[in-house]
Coordinates of C-alpha atoms in Angstrom, one line a residue:
X8 CA -95.5 -116.1 -77.5
X9 CA -96.9 -115.5 -74.0
X10 CA -100.5 -115.4 -75.4
X11 CA -100.3 -118.8 -77.0
X12 CA -98.6 -120.4 -74.1
X13 CA -100.9 -118.8 -71.6
X14 CA -104.0 -120.0 -73.5
X15 CA -102.7 -123.6 -73.3
X16 CA -101.7 -123.2 -69.6
X17 CA -105.1 -121.7 -68.7
X18 CA -107.0 -124.5 -70.4
X19 CA -104.7 -127.0 -68.8
X20 CA -105.3 -125.6 -65.3
X21 CA -109.1 -125.6 -65.8
X22 CA -108.9 -129.3 -66.8
X23 CA -106.6 -130.0 -63.8
X24 CA -109.2 -128.3 -61.6
X25 CA -112.0 -130.6 -62.9
X26 CA -109.8 -133.6 -62.5
X27 CA -109.0 -132.4 -58.9
X28 CA -112.7 -132.8 -58.0
X29 CA -112.6 -136.3 -59.3
X30 CA -109.6 -137.4 -57.2
X31 CA -110.2 -140.2 -54.8
X32 CA -109.1 -137.9 -51.9
X33 CA -111.7 -135.2 -52.9
X34 CA -114.4 -137.8 -53.2
X35 CA -113.6 -139.2 -49.7
X36 CA -113.8 -135.7 -48.2
X37 CA -117.2 -135.1 -49.8
X38 CA -118.6 -138.5 -48.7
X39 CA -117.4 -138.0 -45.1
X40 CA -118.9 -134.5 -45.0
X41 CA -122.3 -135.8 -46.3
X42 CA -122.3 -138.6 -43.8
X43 CA -121.5 -136.3 -40.9
X44 CA -124.1 -133.8 -42.1
X45 CA -126.8 -136.5 -42.3
X46 CA -125.9 -137.8 -38.8
X47 CA -126.2 -134.3 -37.3
X48 CA -129.4 -133.6 -39.1
X49 CA -130.9 -136.8 -37.7
X50 CA -129.6 -135.9 -34.2
X51 CA -127.5 -139.0 -34.1
X52 CA -124.2 -137.2 -33.7
X53 CA -123.5 -133.8 -32.2
X54 CA -126.0 -131.0 -32.5
X55 CA -128.8 -131.1 -35.2
X56 CA -128.3 -127.5 -36.2
X57 CA -124.7 -128.0 -37.2
X58 CA -125.4 -130.2 -40.2
X59 CA -124.6 -127.2 -42.5
X60 CA -121.2 -126.8 -41.0
X61 CA -120.1 -130.2 -42.2
X62 CA -121.3 -129.5 -45.7
X63 CA -119.3 -126.2 -45.6
X64 CA -116.2 -127.9 -44.3
X65 CA -116.5 -130.6 -46.9
X66 CA -117.0 -128.1 -49.7
X67 CA -114.0 -126.1 -48.6
X68 CA -111.8 -129.2 -48.3
X69 CA -112.8 -130.5 -51.7
X70 CA -112.1 -127.1 -53.3
X71 CA -108.7 -126.9 -51.6
X72 CA -107.9 -130.5 -52.8
X73 CA -108.9 -129.7 -56.3
X74 CA -107.0 -126.4 -56.3
X75 CA -103.8 -128.2 -55.4
X76 CA -104.1 -130.1 -58.7
X77 CA -103.7 -126.8 -60.6
X78 CA -100.4 -126.2 -58.8
X79 CA -98.9 -129.5 -59.9
X80 CA -96.6 -128.3 -62.8
X81 CA -96.1 -131.9 -64.1
X82 CA -99.8 -132.5 -64.3
X83 CA -100.6 -129.2 -65.8
X84 CA -97.7 -129.6 -68.4
X85 CA -99.0 -133.1 -69.4
X86 CA -102.5 -131.8 -69.8
X87 CA -101.3 -128.8 -71.8
X88 CA -99.3 -131.1 -74.1
X89 CA -102.5 -133.1 -74.7
X90 CA -104.4 -129.9 -75.5
X91 CA -101.8 -128.8 -78.0
X92 CA -102.1 -132.1 -79.8
X93 CA -105.9 -132.0 -79.7
X94 CA -106.0 -128.5 -81.2
X95 CA -103.3 -129.0 -83.8
X96 CA -103.9 -131.9 -86.2
X97 CA -102.0 -132.8 -89.4
X98 CA -105.2 -134.3 -90.7
X99 CA -106.7 -130.8 -91.1
X100 CA -104.1 -130.0 -93.7
X101 CA -104.8 -131.4 -97.2
X102 CA -101.6 -130.8 -99.2
X103 CA -99.3 -133.8 -98.5
X104 CA -96.0 -132.0 -98.0
X105 CA -97.6 -129.5 -95.6
X106 CA -99.4 -132.3 -93.7
X107 CA -96.1 -134.2 -93.3
X108 CA -94.4 -131.0 -92.0
X109 CA -97.1 -130.5 -89.3
X110 CA -96.8 -134.2 -88.4
X111 CA -93.0 -133.9 -88.0
X112 CA -93.4 -130.8 -85.8
X113 CA -95.9 -132.5 -83.5
X114 CA -93.7 -135.5 -83.1
X115 CA -90.7 -133.3 -82.2
X116 CA -92.9 -131.3 -79.8
X117 CA -94.1 -134.3 -77.9
X118 CA -90.7 -136.1 -77.9
X119 CA -88.8 -133.1 -76.6
X120 CA -91.3 -132.4 -73.8
X121 CA -91.2 -136.1 -72.8
X122 CA -87.4 -136.0 -72.6
X123 CA -87.5 -132.7 -70.6
X124 CA -90.0 -134.2 -68.1
X125 CA -87.6 -137.1 -67.4
X126 CA -84.8 -134.7 -66.4
X127 CA -84.3 -132.7 -63.3
X128 CA -82.9 -129.5 -64.9
X129 CA -84.9 -126.3 -64.9
X130 CA -85.8 -125.6 -68.5
X131 CA -87.6 -122.3 -67.7
X132 CA -89.8 -121.2 -70.6
X133 CA -88.5 -123.7 -73.1
X134 CA -91.8 -125.7 -73.0
X135 CA -93.8 -122.5 -73.7
X136 CA -91.5 -121.7 -76.6
X137 CA -92.0 -125.1 -78.0
X138 CA -95.8 -124.6 -77.8
X139 CA -95.4 -121.4 -79.7
X140 CA -93.1 -123.0 -82.3
X141 CA -95.4 -125.9 -83.1
X142 CA -98.4 -123.5 -83.2
X143 CA -96.7 -121.3 -85.7
X144 CA -95.6 -124.2 -87.9
X145 CA -99.3 -125.3 -88.0
X146 CA -100.5 -121.8 -88.6
X147 CA -98.3 -121.4 -91.7
X148 CA -99.0 -124.8 -93.0
X149 CA -102.8 -124.4 -92.5
X150 CA -102.7 -120.9 -94.1
X151 CA -100.8 -122.1 -97.2
X152 CA -103.1 -125.1 -97.5
X153 CA -106.2 -122.8 -97.3
X154 CA -104.8 -120.4 -99.9
X155 CA -103.5 -122.9 -102.4
X156 CA -106.8 -124.9 -102.2
X157 CA -109.1 -122.0 -102.4
X158 CA -111.3 -122.0 -105.6
X159 CA -110.6 -118.3 -106.3
X160 CA -106.9 -118.8 -106.1
X161 CA -106.9 -122.0 -108.2
X162 CA -109.1 -120.2 -110.9
X163 CA -106.6 -117.4 -111.0
X164 CA -103.6 -119.7 -111.3
X165 CA -105.1 -121.6 -114.2
X166 CA -106.2 -118.5 -116.0
X167 CA -102.7 -117.0 -115.9
X168 CA -101.0 -120.3 -116.7
X169 CA -103.3 -121.0 -119.6
X170 CA -101.3 -118.5 -121.7
X171 CA -98.1 -120.2 -120.9
X172 CA -98.7 -123.8 -122.0
X173 CA -99.1 -125.0 -118.4
X174 CA -102.9 -125.1 -118.2
X175 CA -102.8 -128.8 -117.3
X176 CA -100.4 -128.3 -114.4
X177 CA -101.3 -130.4 -111.3
X178 CA -101.4 -128.0 -108.4
X179 CA -102.1 -130.6 -105.6
X180 CA -98.5 -130.4 -104.2
X181 CA -96.1 -127.6 -103.3
X182 CA -93.5 -128.9 -105.8
X183 CA -95.9 -129.0 -108.8
X184 CA -97.0 -125.4 -108.0
X185 CA -93.4 -124.2 -107.7
X186 CA -92.5 -125.8 -111.1
X187 CA -95.6 -124.3 -112.8
X188 CA -95.2 -120.9 -111.2
X189 CA -91.5 -120.8 -112.1
X190 CA -92.2 -121.6 -115.7
X191 CA -94.9 -118.8 -116.0
X192 CA -92.7 -116.2 -114.3
X193 CA -89.6 -117.2 -116.3
X194 CA -91.5 -116.7 -119.6
X195 CA -92.2 -113.1 -118.5
X196 CA -89.0 -112.2 -116.9
X197 CA -88.3 -109.4 -119.5
X198 CA -91.9 -108.4 -119.9
X199 CA -94.0 -105.8 -118.2
X200 CA -96.3 -107.8 -115.9
X201 CA -99.8 -106.9 -114.9
X202 CA -101.5 -107.4 -111.6
X203 CA -102.3 -111.1 -112.3
X204 CA -98.7 -112.0 -112.8
X205 CA -97.7 -109.9 -109.8
X206 CA -100.0 -112.0 -107.7
X207 CA -98.5 -115.2 -109.1
X208 CA -95.0 -114.0 -108.5
X209 CA -96.0 -113.1 -104.9
X210 CA -97.5 -116.6 -104.5
X211 CA -94.4 -118.3 -105.8
X212 CA -92.1 -116.4 -103.4
X213 CA -94.4 -116.9 -100.4
X214 CA -94.8 -120.6 -101.1
X215 CA -91.0 -121.0 -101.4
X216 CA -90.4 -119.0 -98.2
X217 CA -93.0 -120.9 -96.2
X218 CA -91.8 -124.3 -97.5
X219 CA -88.2 -123.5 -96.5
X220 CA -89.2 -122.0 -93.1
X221 CA -91.1 -125.1 -92.1
X222 CA -88.5 -127.5 -93.3
X223 CA -85.5 -125.7 -91.8
X224 CA -87.1 -124.9 -88.5
X225 CA -88.1 -128.5 -87.9
X226 CA -84.6 -129.7 -88.8
X227 CA -83.1 -127.2 -86.3
X228 CA -85.5 -128.2 -83.5
X229 CA -84.5 -131.8 -84.1
X230 CA -81.1 -130.8 -82.8
X231 CA -82.7 -130.0 -79.4
X232 CA -84.2 -133.4 -79.4
X233 CA -80.8 -135.0 -80.2
X234 CA -79.0 -133.0 -77.4
X235 CA -81.5 -134.1 -74.8
X236 CA -81.4 -137.7 -76.1
X237 CA -77.7 -138.0 -76.1
X238 CA -77.0 -136.3 -72.8
X239 CA -79.3 -138.4 -70.6
X240 CA -76.4 -139.3 -68.3
X241 CA -75.2 -135.7 -68.0
X242 CA -76.5 -132.6 -66.2
X243 CA -77.1 -129.8 -68.6
X244 CA -75.8 -126.4 -67.4
X245 CA -77.7 -123.1 -67.5
X246 CA -75.7 -122.2 -70.5
X247 CA -76.9 -125.2 -72.4
X248 CA -80.5 -124.4 -71.7
X249 CA -79.9 -120.7 -72.6
X250 CA -78.5 -121.8 -76.0
X251 CA -81.6 -123.9 -76.6
X252 CA -83.8 -121.0 -75.8
X253 CA -81.8 -118.7 -78.0
X254 CA -81.9 -121.1 -81.0
X255 CA -85.6 -121.6 -80.6
X256 CA -86.2 -117.8 -80.3
X257 CA -84.4 -117.5 -83.7
X258 CA -86.7 -120.1 -85.2
X259 CA -89.8 -118.3 -83.9
X260 CA -88.6 -115.1 -85.6
X261 CA -88.2 -117.0 -88.9
X262 CA -91.7 -118.4 -88.6
X263 CA -93.1 -115.0 -87.7
X264 CA -91.7 -113.5 -90.9
X265 CA -93.2 -116.4 -92.9
X266 CA -96.6 -115.9 -91.1
X267 CA -96.6 -112.2 -92.2
X268 CA -95.8 -113.3 -95.8
X269 CA -98.7 -115.8 -95.8
X270 CA -101.1 -113.2 -94.4
X271 CA -100.0 -110.8 -97.2
X272 CA -100.7 -113.4 -99.8
X273 CA -104.1 -114.2 -98.3
X274 CA -104.9 -110.5 -98.4
X275 CA -103.8 -110.2 -102.1
X276 CA -106.3 -112.9 -103.0
X277 CA -109.0 -111.9 -100.5
X278 CA -108.8 -115.2 -98.7
X279 CA -109.8 -115.3 -95.1
X280 CA -107.6 -117.3 -92.9
X281 CA -109.0 -118.9 -89.7

């Protein structure tokens, strides 16, 4: 979890540093130092040989001003939030149900962080856990989308299903794949299955697990949103925040298990996940 959060935080601090150099206060410091350096160099003010000192002072002042921007937690958090939503896009997922899941997760992520920013309580690492949560939802959805849309996987599905009167099955949705895979595996429940059918059974189970993990974890995280939304006039205790962290930690464990299953399915088909 720390790795994902730290990556977002580091990117946010770099962006905050750049923005710090563009602040009006920083620009004023640089302009004044340039003017003073020019006046000294032209022997209009003070000693001519001290022009470099003004440039040095101006550079140090500008750097100090920019550095303070990286220490503003609210600014860094807002930038990190924007980075998360730039790197994670529902549009990169093609299967409609998975795309909708990513969109829901992104909405909850932004909504919860907005509610947290409006409160005075110390939420500790809850925001970092939310970054990790939405990243894992996206990783699972993107992984399943890549696998189920891969030409090698589709060719295998249809070759196996051809012998079970489902060769015309439409595999452009999770539900249609589940129905077709269930029919194939049900017809062979009492038969000795070969590697092809073992792969299909694995795919069926992983798809079901991932689908459930994404749906349930989003529903559970919605409860955090509801708690924050309906307790605006109340001060949440440390115990409340701890409970949120504990619940979110459980969801991360569920998603981690699903991630491992998706990776196993990708390995079975030789599909490389980005």
